[in-house]
């Protein structure tokens, strides 16, 4: 079973996610932005979702975590929860 560890920032609008992604591209700290802006309870932990298995998250989220390059910020990714910026820390 594949496992991964990821950080994410969850916001309500695509525009908000795009603004945060621009800040990250300029060197902003992912954890700080997650604490300030994420609507997910994980925001309190800097967006840290811990380790999880493939299939535990919704498909759009899983596809990014298990298929896209590690240590890059991907998104905005739309799910029923809102718009995510996702940074996969590792995969095994």
PDB file of C-alpha atoms in Angstrom:
ATOM      1  CA  UNK A   1       0.000   0.000   0.000  1.00  0.00           C
ATOM      2  CA  UNK A   2       1.419   3.362  -1.011  1.00  0.00           C
ATOM      3  CA  UNK A   3       1.732   5.956   1.725  1.00  0.00           C
ATOM      4  CA  UNK A   4       2.487   9.672   1.626  1.00  0.00           C
ATOM      5  CA  UNK A   5       2.825  12.713   3.843  1.00  0.00           C
ATOM      6  CA  UNK A   6       1.530  16.064   2.667  1.00  0.00           C
ATOM      7  CA  UNK A   7       0.789  19.624   3.688  1.00  0.00           C
ATOM      8  CA  UNK A   8      -2.163  21.540   2.307  1.00  0.00           C
ATOM      9  CA  UNK A   9      -3.934  24.858   2.499  1.00  0.00           C
ATOM     10  CA  UNK A  10      -7.709  24.760   2.030  1.00  0.00           C
ATOM     11  CA  UNK A  11      -9.567  27.924   1.038  1.00  0.00           C
ATOM     12  CA  UNK A  12     -13.050  28.711  -0.270  1.00  0.00           C
ATOM     13  CA  UNK A  13     -12.209  30.317  -3.630  1.00  0.00           C
ATOM     14  CA  UNK A  14      -9.883  29.623  -6.533  1.00  0.00           C
ATOM     15  CA  UNK A  15      -8.835  33.295  -6.520  1.00  0.00           C
ATOM     16  CA  UNK A  16      -7.715  33.049  -2.888  1.00  0.00           C
ATOM     17  CA  UNK A  17      -5.755  29.862  -3.658  1.00  0.00           C
ATOM     18  CA  UNK A  18      -4.054  31.556  -6.635  1.00  0.00           C
ATOM     19  CA  UNK A  19      -3.011  34.537  -4.453  1.00  0.00           C
ATOM     20  CA  UNK A  20      -1.512  32.215  -1.840  1.00  0.00           C
ATOM     21  CA  UNK A  21       0.284  30.202  -4.532  1.00  0.00           C
ATOM     22  CA  UNK A  22       1.885  33.432  -5.813  1.00  0.00           C
ATOM     23  CA  UNK A  23       3.064  34.240  -2.281  1.00  0.00           C
ATOM     24  CA  UNK A  24       4.547  30.740  -1.961  1.00  0.00           C
ATOM     25  CA  UNK A  25       6.322  31.150  -5.305  1.00  0.00           C
ATOM     26  CA  UNK A  26       7.957  34.292  -3.890  1.00  0.00           C
ATOM     27  CA  UNK A  27       9.245  32.358  -0.885  1.00  0.00           C
ATOM     28  CA  UNK A  28       6.451  32.653   1.691  1.00  0.00           C
ATOM     29  CA  UNK A  29       6.414  29.971   4.400  1.00  0.00           C
ATOM     30  CA  UNK A  30       3.834  27.249   3.639  1.00  0.00           C
ATOM     31  CA  UNK A  31       3.152  26.523   7.323  1.00  0.00           C
ATOM     32  CA  UNK A  32       2.591  30.175   8.214  1.00  0.00           C
ATOM     33  CA  UNK A  33       0.182  30.693   5.314  1.00  0.00           C
ATOM     34  CA  UNK A  34      -1.690  27.514   6.284  1.00  0.00           C
ATOM     35  CA  UNK A  35      -2.067  28.741   9.872  1.00  0.00           C
ATOM     36  CA  UNK A  36      -3.338  32.142   8.677  1.00  0.00           C
ATOM     37  CA  UNK A  37      -5.627  31.096   5.810  1.00  0.00           C
ATOM     38  CA  UNK A  38      -6.556  27.391   5.788  1.00  0.00           C
ATOM     39  CA  UNK A  39     -10.142  26.511   6.693  1.00  0.00           C
ATOM     40  CA  UNK A  40      -9.101  22.896   7.442  1.00  0.00           C
ATOM     41  CA  UNK A  41      -8.392  21.949  11.086  1.00  0.00           C
ATOM     42  CA  UNK A  42      -4.918  20.880   9.876  1.00  0.00           C
ATOM     43  CA  UNK A  43      -4.186  24.585   9.325  1.00  0.00           C
ATOM     44  CA  UNK A  44      -3.401  24.860  13.040  1.00  0.00           C
ATOM     45  CA  UNK A  45      -0.522  22.426  12.406  1.00  0.00           C
ATOM     46  CA  UNK A  46       0.764  24.343   9.386  1.00  0.00           C
ATOM     47  CA  UNK A  47      -1.382  22.279   7.030  1.00  0.00           C
ATOM     48  CA  UNK A  48       0.261  18.993   8.071  1.00  0.00           C
ATOM     49  CA  UNK A  49      -1.997  16.030   7.274  1.00  0.00           C
ATOM     50  CA  UNK A  50       0.516  13.479   8.543  1.00  0.00           C
ATOM     51  CA  UNK A  51       0.984  10.150   6.809  1.00  0.00           C
ATOM     52  CA  UNK A  52      -1.930   8.555   4.969  1.00  0.00           C
ATOM     53  CA  UNK A  53      -2.543   5.740   2.509  1.00  0.00           C
ATOM     54  CA  UNK A  54      -3.546   5.944  -1.129  1.00  0.00           C
ATOM     55  CA  UNK A  55      -7.337   6.004  -1.291  1.00  0.00           C
ATOM     56  CA  UNK A  56      -7.883   7.712   2.086  1.00  0.00           C
ATOM     57  CA  UNK A  57      -8.317  11.161   0.535  1.00  0.00           C
ATOM     58  CA  UNK A  58     -10.760  12.231  -2.179  1.00  0.00           C
ATOM     59  CA  UNK A  59      -9.624  11.256  -5.694  1.00  0.00           C
ATOM     60  CA  UNK A  60      -8.568  14.727  -6.908  1.00  0.00           C
ATOM     61  CA  UNK A  61      -6.385  15.142  -3.801  1.00  0.00           C
ATOM     62  CA  UNK A  62      -4.982  11.603  -4.057  1.00  0.00           C
ATOM     63  CA  UNK A  63      -4.082  12.106  -7.723  1.00  0.00           C
ATOM     64  CA  UNK A  64      -1.878  15.073  -6.856  1.00  0.00           C
ATOM     65  CA  UNK A  65      -0.219  13.468  -3.828  1.00  0.00           C
ATOM     66  CA  UNK A  66       0.536  10.141  -5.509  1.00  0.00           C
ATOM     67  CA  UNK A  67       1.268  11.252  -9.101  1.00  0.00           C
ATOM     68  CA  UNK A  68       2.774  14.763  -9.089  1.00  0.00           C
ATOM     69  CA  UNK A  69       6.371  15.700  -8.177  1.00  0.00           C
ATOM     70  CA  UNK A  70       7.255  15.764  -4.471  1.00  0.00           C
ATOM     71  CA  UNK A  71       8.222  19.006  -2.643  1.00  0.00           C
ATOM     72  CA  UNK A  72       6.449  21.263  -5.161  1.00  0.00           C
ATOM     73  CA  UNK A  73       3.245  23.213  -4.517  1.00  0.00           C
ATOM     74  CA  UNK A  74       0.393  21.965  -6.718  1.00  0.00           C
ATOM     75  CA  UNK A  75      -3.028  23.461  -7.223  1.00  0.00           C
ATOM     76  CA  UNK A  76      -5.451  24.950  -6.830  1.00  0.00           C
ATOM     77  CA  UNK A  77      -7.139  21.531  -6.734  1.00  0.00           C
ATOM     78  CA  UNK A  78     -10.929  21.680  -6.445  1.00  0.00           C
ATOM     79  CA  UNK A  79     -12.763  19.198  -4.209  1.00  0.00           C
ATOM     80  CA  UNK A  80     -16.132  19.283  -2.456  1.00  0.00           C
ATOM     81  CA  UNK A  81     -14.316  20.978   0.464  1.00  0.00           C
ATOM     82  CA  UNK A  82     -12.956  23.930  -1.527  1.00  0.00           C
ATOM     83  CA  UNK A  83      -9.642  24.678  -3.216  1.00  0.00           C
ATOM     84  CA  UNK A  84      -6.407  23.095  -2.036  1.00  0.00           C
ATOM     85  CA  UNK A  85      -2.754  23.942  -2.453  1.00  0.00           C
ATOM     86  CA  UNK A  86      -0.887  20.694  -1.861  1.00  0.00           C
ATOM     87  CA  UNK A  87       2.765  20.004  -1.097  1.00  0.00           C
ATOM     88  CA  UNK A  88       3.712  16.324  -0.876  1.00  0.00           C
ATOM     89  CA  UNK A  89       6.643  15.840   1.519  1.00  0.00           C
ATOM     90  CA  UNK A  90       7.331  12.184   0.692  1.00  0.00           C
ATOM     91  CA  UNK A  91       5.816   9.055  -0.821  1.00  0.00           C
ATOM     92  CA  UNK A  92       6.646   5.411  -0.266  1.00  0.00           C
TER      93      UNK A  92
END
